[in-house]
PDB file of N, CA and C in Angstrom:
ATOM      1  N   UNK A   1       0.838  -1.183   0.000  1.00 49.00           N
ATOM      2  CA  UNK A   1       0.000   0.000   0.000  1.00 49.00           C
ATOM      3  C   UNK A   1       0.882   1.246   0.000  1.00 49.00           C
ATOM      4  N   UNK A   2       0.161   1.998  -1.048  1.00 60.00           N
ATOM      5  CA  UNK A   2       1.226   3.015  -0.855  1.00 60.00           C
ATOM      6  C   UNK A   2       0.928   4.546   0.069  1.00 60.00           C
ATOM      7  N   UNK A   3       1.892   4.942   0.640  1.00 63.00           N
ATOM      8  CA  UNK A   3       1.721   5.673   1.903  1.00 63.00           C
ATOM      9  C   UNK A   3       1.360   7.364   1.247  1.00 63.00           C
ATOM     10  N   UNK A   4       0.869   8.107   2.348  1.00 63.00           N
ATOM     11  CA  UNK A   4       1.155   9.418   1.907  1.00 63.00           C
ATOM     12  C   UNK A   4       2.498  10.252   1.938  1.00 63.00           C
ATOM     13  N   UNK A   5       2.699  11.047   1.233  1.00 58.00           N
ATOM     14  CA  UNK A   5       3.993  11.340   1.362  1.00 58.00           C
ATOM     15  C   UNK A   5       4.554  12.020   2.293  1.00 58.00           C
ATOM     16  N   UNK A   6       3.563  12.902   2.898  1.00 54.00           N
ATOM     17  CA  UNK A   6       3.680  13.522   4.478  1.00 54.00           C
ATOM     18  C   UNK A   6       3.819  12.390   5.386  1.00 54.00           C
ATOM     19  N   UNK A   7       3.535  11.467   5.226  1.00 60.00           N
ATOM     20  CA  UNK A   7       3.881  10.576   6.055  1.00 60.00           C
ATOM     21  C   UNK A   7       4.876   9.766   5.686  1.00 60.00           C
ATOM     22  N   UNK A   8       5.044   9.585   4.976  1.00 54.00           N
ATOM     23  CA  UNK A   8       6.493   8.548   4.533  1.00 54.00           C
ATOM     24  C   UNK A   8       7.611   9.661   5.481  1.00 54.00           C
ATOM     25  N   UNK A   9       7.618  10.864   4.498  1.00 62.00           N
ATOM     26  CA  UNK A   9       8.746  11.794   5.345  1.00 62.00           C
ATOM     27  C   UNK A   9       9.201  12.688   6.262  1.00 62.00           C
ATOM     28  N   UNK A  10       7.394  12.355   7.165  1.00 64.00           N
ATOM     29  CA  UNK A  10       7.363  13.220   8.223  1.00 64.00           C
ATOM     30  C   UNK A  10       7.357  14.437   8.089  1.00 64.00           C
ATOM     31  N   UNK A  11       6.366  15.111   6.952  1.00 61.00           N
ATOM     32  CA  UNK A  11       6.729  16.769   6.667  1.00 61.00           C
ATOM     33  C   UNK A  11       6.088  17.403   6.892  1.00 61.00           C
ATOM     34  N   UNK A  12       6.242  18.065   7.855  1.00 66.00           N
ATOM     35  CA  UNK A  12       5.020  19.157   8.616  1.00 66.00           C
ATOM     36  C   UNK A  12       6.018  20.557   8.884  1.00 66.00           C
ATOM     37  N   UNK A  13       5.603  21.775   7.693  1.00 70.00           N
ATOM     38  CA  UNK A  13       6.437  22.770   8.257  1.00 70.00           C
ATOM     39  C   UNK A  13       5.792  23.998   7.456  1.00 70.00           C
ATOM     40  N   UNK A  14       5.409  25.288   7.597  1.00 75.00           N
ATOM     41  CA  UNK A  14       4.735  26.062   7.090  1.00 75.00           C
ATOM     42  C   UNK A  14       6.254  26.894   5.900  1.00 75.00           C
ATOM     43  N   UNK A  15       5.413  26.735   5.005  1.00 73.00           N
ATOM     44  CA  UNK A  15       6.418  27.602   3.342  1.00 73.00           C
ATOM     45  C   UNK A  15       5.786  28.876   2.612  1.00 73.00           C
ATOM     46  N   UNK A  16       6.455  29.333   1.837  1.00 71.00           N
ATOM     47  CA  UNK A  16       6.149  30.227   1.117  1.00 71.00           C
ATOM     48  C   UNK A  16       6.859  30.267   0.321  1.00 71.00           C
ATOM     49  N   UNK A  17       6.838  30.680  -0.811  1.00 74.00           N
ATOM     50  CA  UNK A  17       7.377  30.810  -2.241  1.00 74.00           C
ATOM     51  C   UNK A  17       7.417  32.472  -3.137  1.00 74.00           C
ATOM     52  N   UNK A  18       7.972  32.845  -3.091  1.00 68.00           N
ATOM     53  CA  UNK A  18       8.125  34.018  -3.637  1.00 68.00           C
ATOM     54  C   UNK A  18       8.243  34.094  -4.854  1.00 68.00           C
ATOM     55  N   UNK A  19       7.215  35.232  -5.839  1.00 65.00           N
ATOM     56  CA  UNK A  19       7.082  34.954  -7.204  1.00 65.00           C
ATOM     57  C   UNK A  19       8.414  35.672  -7.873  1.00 65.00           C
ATOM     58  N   UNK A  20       8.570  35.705  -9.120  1.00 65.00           N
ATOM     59  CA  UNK A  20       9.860  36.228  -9.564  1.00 65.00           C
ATOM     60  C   UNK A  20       9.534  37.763  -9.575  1.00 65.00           C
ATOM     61  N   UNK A  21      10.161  38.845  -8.997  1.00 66.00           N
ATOM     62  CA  UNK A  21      10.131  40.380  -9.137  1.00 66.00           C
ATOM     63  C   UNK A  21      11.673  40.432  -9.358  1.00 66.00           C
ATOM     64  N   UNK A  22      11.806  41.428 -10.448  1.00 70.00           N
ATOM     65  CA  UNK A  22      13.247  42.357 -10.737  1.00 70.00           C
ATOM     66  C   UNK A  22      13.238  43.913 -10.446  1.00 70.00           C
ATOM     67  N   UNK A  23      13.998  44.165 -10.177  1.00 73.00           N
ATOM     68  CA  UNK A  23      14.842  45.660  -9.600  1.00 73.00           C
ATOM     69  C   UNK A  23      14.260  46.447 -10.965  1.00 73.00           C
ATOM     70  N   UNK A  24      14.008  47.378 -11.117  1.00 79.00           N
ATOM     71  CA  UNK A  24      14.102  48.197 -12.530  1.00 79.00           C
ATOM     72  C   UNK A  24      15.315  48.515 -12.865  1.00 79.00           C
ATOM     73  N   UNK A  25      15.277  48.160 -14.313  1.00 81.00           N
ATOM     74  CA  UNK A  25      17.200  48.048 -14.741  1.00 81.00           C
ATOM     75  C   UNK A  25      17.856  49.690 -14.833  1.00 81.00           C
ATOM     76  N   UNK A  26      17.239  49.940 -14.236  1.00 84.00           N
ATOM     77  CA  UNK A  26      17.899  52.015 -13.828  1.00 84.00           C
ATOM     78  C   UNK A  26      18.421  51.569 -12.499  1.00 84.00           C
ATOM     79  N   UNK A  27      17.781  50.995 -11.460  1.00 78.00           N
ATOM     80  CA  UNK A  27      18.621  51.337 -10.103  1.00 78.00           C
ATOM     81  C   UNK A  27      18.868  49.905 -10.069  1.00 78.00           C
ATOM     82  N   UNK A  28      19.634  48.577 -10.693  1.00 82.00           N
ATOM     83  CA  UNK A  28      20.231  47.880 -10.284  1.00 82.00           C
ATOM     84  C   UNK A  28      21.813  48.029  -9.658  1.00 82.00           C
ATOM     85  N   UNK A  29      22.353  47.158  -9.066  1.00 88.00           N
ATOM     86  CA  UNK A  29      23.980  47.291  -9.025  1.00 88.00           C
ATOM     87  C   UNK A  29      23.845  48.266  -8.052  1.00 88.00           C
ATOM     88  N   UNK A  30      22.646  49.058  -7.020  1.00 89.00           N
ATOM     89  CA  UNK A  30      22.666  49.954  -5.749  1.00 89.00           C
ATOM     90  C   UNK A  30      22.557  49.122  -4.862  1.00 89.00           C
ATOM     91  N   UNK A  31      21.875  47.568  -4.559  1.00 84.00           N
ATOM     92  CA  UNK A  31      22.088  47.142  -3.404  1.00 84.00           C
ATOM     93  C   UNK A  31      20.000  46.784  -3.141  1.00 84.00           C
ATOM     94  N   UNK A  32      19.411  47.448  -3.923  1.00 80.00           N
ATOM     95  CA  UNK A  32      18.268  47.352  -3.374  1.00 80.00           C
ATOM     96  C   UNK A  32      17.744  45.645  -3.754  1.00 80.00           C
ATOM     97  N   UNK A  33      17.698  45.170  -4.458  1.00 79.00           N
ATOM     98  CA  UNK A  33      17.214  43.401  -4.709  1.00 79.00           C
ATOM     99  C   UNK A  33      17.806  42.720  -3.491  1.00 79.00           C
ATOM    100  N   UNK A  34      19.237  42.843  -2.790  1.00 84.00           N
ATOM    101  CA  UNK A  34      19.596  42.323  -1.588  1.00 84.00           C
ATOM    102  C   UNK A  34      18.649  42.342  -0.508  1.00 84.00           C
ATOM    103  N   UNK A  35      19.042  43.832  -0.252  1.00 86.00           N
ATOM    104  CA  UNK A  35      17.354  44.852   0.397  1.00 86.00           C
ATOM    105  C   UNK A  35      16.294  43.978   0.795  1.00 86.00           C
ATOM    106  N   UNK A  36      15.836  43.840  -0.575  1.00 81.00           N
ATOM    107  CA  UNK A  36      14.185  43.347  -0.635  1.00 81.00           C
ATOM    108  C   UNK A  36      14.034  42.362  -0.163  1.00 81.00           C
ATOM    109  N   UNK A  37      15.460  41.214  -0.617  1.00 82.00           N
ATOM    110  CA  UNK A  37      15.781  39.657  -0.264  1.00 82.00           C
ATOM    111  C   UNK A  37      15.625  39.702   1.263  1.00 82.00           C
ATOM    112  N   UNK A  38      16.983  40.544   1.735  1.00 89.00           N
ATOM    113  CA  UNK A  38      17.174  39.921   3.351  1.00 89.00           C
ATOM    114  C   UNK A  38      15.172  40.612   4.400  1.00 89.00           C
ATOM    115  N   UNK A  39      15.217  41.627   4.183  1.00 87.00           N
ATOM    116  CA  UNK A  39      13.978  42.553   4.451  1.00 87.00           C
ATOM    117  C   UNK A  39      12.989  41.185   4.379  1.00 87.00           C
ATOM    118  N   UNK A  40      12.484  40.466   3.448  1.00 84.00           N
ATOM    119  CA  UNK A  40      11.529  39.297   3.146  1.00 84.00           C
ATOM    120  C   UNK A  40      11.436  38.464   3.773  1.00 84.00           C
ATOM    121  N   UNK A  41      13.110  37.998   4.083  1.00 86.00           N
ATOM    122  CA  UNK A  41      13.064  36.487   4.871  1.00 86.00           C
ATOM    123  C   UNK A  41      12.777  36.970   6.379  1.00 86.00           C
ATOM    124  N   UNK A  42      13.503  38.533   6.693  1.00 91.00           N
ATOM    125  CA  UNK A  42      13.346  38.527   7.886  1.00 91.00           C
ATOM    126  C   UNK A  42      11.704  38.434   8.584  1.00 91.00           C
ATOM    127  N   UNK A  43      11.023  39.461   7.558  1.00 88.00           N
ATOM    128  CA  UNK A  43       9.556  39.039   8.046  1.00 88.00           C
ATOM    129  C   UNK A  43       9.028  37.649   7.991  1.00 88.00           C
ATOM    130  N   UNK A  44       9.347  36.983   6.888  1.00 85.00           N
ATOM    131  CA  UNK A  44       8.980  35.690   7.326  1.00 85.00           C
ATOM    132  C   UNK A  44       8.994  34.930   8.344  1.00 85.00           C
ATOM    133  N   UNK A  45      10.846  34.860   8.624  1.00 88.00           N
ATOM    134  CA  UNK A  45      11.041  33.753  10.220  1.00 88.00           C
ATOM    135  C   UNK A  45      10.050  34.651  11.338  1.00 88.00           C
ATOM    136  N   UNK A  46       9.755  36.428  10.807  1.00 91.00           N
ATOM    137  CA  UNK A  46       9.062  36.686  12.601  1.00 91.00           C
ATOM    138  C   UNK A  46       7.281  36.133  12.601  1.00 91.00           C
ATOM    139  N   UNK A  47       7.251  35.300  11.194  1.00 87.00           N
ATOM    140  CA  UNK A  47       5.844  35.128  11.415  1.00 87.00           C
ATOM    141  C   UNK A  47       5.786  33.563  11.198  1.00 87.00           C
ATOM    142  N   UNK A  48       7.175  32.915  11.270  1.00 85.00           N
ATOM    143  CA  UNK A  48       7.043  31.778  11.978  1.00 85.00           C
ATOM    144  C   UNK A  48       7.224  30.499  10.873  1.00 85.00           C
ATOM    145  N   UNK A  49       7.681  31.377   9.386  1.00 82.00           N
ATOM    146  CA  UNK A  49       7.843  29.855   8.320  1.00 82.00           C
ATOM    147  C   UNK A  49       8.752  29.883   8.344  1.00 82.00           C
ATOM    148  N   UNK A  50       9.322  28.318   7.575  1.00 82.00           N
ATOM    149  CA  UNK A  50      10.259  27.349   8.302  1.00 82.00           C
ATOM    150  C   UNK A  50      11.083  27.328   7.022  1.00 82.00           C
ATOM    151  N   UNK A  51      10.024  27.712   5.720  1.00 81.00           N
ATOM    152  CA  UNK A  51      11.223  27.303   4.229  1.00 81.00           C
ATOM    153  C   UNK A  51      10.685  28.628   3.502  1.00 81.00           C
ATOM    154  N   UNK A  52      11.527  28.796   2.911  1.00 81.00           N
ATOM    155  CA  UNK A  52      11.021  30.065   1.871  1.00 81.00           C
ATOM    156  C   UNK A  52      12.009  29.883   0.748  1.00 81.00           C
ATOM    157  N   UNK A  53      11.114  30.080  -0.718  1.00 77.00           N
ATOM    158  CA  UNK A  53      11.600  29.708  -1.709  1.00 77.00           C
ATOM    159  C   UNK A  53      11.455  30.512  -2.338  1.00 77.00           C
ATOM    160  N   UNK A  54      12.678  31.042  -2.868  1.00 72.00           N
ATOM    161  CA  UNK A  54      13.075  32.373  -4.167  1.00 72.00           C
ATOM    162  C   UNK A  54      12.994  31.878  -5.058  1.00 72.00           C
TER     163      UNK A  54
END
């Protein structure tokens, strides 16, 4: 019988996925896409998900 896959691998963990956004190609190479990156994850871990996917 075949199992569920949450259960085969024990996967219980809240995610999010982030859609693709780009910098406007005038202010790249300033630092802001980093910005946006670290700024993102940080709100994430304070609201408690476990994976986040760029």
């Amino acid at each position: 019988m075949e199992k569920d896959f949450k259960e085969v691998f024990n996967l219980h963990f809240r995610a999010l996925a982030n859609r693709e956004d780009e910098v406007d190609p005038d202010l790249r190479r300033q630092g802001f896409g980093s910005r946006l990156i670290k700024e993102g994850i940080r709100r994430c871990e304070e609201l408690g998900y476990e994976l986040i996917l760029l």
